[in-house]
Tab-separated table of C-alpha atoms in Angstrom:
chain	number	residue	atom	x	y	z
A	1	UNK	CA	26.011	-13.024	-17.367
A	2	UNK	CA	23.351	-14.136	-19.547
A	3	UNK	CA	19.423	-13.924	-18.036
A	4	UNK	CA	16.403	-14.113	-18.575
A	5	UNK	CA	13.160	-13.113	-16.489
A	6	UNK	CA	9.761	-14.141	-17.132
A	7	UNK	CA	6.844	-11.716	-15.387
A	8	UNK	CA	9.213	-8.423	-15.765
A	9	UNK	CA	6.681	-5.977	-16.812
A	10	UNK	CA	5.932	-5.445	-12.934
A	11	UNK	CA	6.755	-5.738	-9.012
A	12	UNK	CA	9.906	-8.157	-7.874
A	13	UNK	CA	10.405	-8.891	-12.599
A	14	UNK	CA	10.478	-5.880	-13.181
A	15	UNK	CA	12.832	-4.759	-10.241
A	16	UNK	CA	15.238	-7.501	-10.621
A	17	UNK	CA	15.157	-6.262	-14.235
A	18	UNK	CA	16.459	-3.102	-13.383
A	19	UNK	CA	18.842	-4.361	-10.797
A	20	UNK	CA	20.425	-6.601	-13.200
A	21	UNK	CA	20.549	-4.132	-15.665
A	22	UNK	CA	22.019	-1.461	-13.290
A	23	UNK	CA	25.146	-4.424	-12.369
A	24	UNK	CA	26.106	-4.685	-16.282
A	25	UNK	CA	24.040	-7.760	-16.847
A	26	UNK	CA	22.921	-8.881	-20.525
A	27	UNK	CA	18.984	-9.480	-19.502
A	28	UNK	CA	15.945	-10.420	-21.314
A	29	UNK	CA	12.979	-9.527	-19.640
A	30	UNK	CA	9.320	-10.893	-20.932
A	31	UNK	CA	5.671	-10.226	-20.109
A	32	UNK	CA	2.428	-11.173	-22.077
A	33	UNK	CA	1.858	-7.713	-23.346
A	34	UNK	CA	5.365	-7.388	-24.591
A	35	UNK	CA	5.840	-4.005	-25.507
A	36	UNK	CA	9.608	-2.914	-24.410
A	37	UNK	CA	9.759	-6.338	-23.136
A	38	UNK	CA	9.478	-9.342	-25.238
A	39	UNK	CA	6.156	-10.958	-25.719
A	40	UNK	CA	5.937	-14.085	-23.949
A	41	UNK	CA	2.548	-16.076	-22.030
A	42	UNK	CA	4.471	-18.380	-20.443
A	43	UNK	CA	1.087	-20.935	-20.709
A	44	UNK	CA	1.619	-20.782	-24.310
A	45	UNK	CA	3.304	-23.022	-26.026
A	46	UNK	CA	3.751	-21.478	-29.518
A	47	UNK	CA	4.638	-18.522	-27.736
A	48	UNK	CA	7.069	-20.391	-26.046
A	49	UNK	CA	8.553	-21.441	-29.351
A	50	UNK	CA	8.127	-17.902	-30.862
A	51	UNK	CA	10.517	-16.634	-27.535
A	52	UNK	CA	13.150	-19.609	-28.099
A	53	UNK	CA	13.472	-19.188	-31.846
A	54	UNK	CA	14.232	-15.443	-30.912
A	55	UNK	CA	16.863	-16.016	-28.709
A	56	UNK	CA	18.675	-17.966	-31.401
A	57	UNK	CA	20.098	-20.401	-29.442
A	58	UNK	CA	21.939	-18.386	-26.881
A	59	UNK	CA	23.547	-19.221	-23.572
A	60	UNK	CA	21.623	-18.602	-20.758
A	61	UNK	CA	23.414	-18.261	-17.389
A	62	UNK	CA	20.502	-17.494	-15.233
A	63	UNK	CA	16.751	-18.159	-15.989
A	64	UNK	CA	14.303	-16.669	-13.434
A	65	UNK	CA	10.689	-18.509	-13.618
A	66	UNK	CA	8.711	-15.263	-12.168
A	67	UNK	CA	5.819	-15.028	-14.315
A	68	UNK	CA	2.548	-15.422	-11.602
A	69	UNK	CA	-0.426	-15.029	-10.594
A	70	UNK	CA	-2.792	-14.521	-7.154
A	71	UNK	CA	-6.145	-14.880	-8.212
A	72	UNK	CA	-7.780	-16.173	-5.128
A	73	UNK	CA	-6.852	-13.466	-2.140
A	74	UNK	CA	-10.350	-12.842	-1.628
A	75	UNK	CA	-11.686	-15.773	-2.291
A	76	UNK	CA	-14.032	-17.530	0.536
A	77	UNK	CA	-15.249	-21.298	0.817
A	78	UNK	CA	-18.687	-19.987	0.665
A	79	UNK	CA	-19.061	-20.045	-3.124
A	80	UNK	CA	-15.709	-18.852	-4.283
A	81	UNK	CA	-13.038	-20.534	-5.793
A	82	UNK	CA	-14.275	-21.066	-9.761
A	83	UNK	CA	-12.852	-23.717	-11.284
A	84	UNK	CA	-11.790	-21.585	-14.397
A	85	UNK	CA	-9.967	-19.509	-11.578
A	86	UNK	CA	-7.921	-22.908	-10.777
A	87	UNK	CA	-7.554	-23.299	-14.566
A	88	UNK	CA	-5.415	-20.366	-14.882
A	89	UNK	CA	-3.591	-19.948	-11.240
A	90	UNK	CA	-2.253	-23.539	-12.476
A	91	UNK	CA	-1.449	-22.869	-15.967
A	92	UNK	CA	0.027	-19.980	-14.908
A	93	UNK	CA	2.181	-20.924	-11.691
A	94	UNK	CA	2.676	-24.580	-12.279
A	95	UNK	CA	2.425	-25.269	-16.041
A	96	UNK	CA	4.339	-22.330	-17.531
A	97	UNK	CA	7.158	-22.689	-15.515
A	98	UNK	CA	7.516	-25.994	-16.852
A	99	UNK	CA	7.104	-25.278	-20.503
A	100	UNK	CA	9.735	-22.098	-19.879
A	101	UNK	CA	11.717	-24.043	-18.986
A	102	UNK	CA	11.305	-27.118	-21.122
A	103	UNK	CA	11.672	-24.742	-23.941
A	104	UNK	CA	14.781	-23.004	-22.706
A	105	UNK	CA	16.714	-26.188	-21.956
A	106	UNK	CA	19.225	-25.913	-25.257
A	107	UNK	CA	20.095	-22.369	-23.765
A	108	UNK	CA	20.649	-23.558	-20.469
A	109	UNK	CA	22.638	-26.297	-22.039
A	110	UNK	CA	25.178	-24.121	-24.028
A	111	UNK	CA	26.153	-21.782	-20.472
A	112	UNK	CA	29.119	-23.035	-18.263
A	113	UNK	CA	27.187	-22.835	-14.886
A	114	UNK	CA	23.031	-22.217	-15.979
A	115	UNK	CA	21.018	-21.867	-13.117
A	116	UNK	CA	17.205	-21.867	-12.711
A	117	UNK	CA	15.851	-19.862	-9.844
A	118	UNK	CA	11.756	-20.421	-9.465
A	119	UNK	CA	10.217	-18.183	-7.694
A	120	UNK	CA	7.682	-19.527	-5.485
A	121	UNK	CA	6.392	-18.704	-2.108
A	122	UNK	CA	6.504	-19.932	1.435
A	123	UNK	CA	2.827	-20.617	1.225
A	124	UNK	CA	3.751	-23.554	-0.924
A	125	UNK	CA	5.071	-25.402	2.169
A	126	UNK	CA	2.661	-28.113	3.428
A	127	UNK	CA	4.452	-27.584	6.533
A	128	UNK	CA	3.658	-24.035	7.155
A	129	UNK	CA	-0.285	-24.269	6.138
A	130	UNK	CA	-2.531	-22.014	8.134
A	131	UNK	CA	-5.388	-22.046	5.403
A	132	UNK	CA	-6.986	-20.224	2.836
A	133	UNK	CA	-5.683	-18.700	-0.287
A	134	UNK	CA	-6.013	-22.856	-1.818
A	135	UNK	CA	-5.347	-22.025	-5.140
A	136	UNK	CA	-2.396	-19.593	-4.845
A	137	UNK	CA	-1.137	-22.549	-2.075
A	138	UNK	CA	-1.963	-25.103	-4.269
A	139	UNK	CA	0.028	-23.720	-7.180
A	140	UNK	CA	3.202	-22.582	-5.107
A	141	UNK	CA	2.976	-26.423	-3.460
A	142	UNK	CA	2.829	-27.819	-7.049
A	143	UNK	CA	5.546	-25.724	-8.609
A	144	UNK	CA	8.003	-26.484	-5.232
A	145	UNK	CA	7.861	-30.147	-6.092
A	146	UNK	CA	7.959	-29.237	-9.646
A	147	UNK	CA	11.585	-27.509	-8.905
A	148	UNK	CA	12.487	-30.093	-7.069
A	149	UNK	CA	11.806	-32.683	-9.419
A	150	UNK	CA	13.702	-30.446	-11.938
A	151	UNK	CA	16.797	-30.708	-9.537
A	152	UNK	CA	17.328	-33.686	-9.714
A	153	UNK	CA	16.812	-34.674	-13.504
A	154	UNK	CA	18.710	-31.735	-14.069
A	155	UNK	CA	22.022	-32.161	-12.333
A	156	UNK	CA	23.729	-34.819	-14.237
A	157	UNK	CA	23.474	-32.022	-16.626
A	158	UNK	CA	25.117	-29.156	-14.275
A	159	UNK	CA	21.747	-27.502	-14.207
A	160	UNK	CA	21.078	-26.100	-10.729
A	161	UNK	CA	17.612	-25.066	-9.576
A	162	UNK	CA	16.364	-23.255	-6.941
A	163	UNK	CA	13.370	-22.377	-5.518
A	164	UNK	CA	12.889	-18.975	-3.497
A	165	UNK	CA	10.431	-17.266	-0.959
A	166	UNK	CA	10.658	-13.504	-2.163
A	167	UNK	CA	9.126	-12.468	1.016
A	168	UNK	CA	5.596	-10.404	1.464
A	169	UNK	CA	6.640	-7.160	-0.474
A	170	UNK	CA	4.964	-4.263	-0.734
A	171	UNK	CA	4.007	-4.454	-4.291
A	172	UNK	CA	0.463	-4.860	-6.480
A	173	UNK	CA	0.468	-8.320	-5.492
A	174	UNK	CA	1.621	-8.317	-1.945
A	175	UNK	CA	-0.239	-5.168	-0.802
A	176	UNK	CA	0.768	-1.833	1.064
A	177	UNK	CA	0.818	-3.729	4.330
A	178	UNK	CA	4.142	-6.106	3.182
A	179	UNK	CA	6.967	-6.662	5.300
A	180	UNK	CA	9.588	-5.740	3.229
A	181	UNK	CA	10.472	-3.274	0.475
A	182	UNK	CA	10.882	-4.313	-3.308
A	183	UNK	CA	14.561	-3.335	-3.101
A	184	UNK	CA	15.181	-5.843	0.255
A	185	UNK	CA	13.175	-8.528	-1.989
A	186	UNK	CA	15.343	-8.136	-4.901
A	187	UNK	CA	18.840	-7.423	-3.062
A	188	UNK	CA	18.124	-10.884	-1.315
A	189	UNK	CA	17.088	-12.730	-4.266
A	190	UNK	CA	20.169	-11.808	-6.182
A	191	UNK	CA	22.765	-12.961	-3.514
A	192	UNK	CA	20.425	-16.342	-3.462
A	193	UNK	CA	21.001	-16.871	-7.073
A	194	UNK	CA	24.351	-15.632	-7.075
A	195	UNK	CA	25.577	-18.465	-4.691
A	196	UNK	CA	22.999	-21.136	-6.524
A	197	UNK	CA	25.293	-23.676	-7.212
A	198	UNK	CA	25.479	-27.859	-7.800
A	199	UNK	CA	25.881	-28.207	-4.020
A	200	UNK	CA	22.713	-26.516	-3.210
A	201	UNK	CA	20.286	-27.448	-6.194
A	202	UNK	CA	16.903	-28.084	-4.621
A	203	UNK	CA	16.810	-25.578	-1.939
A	204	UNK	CA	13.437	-23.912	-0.937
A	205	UNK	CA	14.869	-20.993	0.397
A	206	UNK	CA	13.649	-17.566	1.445
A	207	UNK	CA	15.024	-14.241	0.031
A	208	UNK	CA	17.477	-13.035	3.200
A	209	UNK	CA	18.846	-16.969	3.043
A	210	UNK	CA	16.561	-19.274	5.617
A	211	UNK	CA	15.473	-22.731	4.318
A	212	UNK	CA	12.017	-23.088	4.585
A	213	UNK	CA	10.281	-26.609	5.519
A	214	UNK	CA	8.861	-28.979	2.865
């Protein structure tokens, strides 16, 4: 199989990296850095190109939209919250998943069975809203209807897309205090993409398999 993974330099990327990797897989992984990885800011759009025109117009079985950011953990209402902060948990979280995949869509096109997986968060439900953290909830709100949006345009075209909870892991971003271990995260997330399919495009879905409310 034939994926790619955006955000791989570190945490649940880089892991599912190295579990795909481990199974045989032919993955690309990219951060913003590059380095071993291939250079790609997923909020820029020449970079964008740069990473398409490199791939040559290869299939792409499984695209994984895990580039993010949490900017705002310790934000407070009491001052907090710059706007250039927004500016980039957006461009980040919400924009460049779109232009990824926007950019990607003539690989997705030339695979039997492509499959987007997005990963989001359960903090993106407006369901489940206990406050705080607005921008990071914001962005995972905006990206959830973004997927699901996606979905739908997208099927006609056997496209499936999925959008995924990865659970609070005890990485950088989650913190030491996470409920689960990178390797849980990752195992779950693979079986969730593995059974992806046409029937269940549009699903908001945790890692270990539980939908999660709008």
């Amino acid at each position: 199989m034939n994926i790619v993974i955006t955000g791989a330099n570190r945490g649940i990327g880089q892991a599912l990296l190295s579990h795909y990797q481990t199974r045989g897989d032919a993955v690309i992984g990219t951060s913003r850095s590059g380095g071993v990885l291939s250079q790609l800011d997923v909020t820029d759009p020449a970079q964008q190109g740069a990473f398409a025109n490199e791939l040559d117009g290869a299939a792409i079985d499984l695209l994984i939209c895990n580039a993010g950011v949490y900017h705002d953990k310790h934000e407070t209402l009491n001052g907090g919250f710059p706007d250039h902060m927004w500016a980039d948990t957006f461009a980040t979280n919400v924009t460049g998943v779109f232009l990824t995949v926007q950019s990607l869509l003539g690989n997705l096109r030339s695979a039997r069975t492509p499959k987007i997986a997005i990963i989001s968060s359960k903090m993106g439900s407006q369901t489940l809203a206990p406050g705080g953290s607005y921008m990071y909830r914001a962005s995972k709100a905006a990206v959830l209807n973004l997927g699901r949006n996606l979905s739908v345009d997208l099927k006609p075209e056997n496209i499936a897309v999925g959008i995924y909870h990865p659970g609070w892991v005890k990485t950088d971003m989650g913190g030491p205090d996470g409920d689960i271990t990178i390797q849980q995260s990752t195992g779950g997330l693979t079986e969730r993409f593995d059974e992806l399919s046409l029937d269940t495009t549009g699903c908001f879905r945790t890692w270990d398999g539980q939908d999660i409310p709008y």
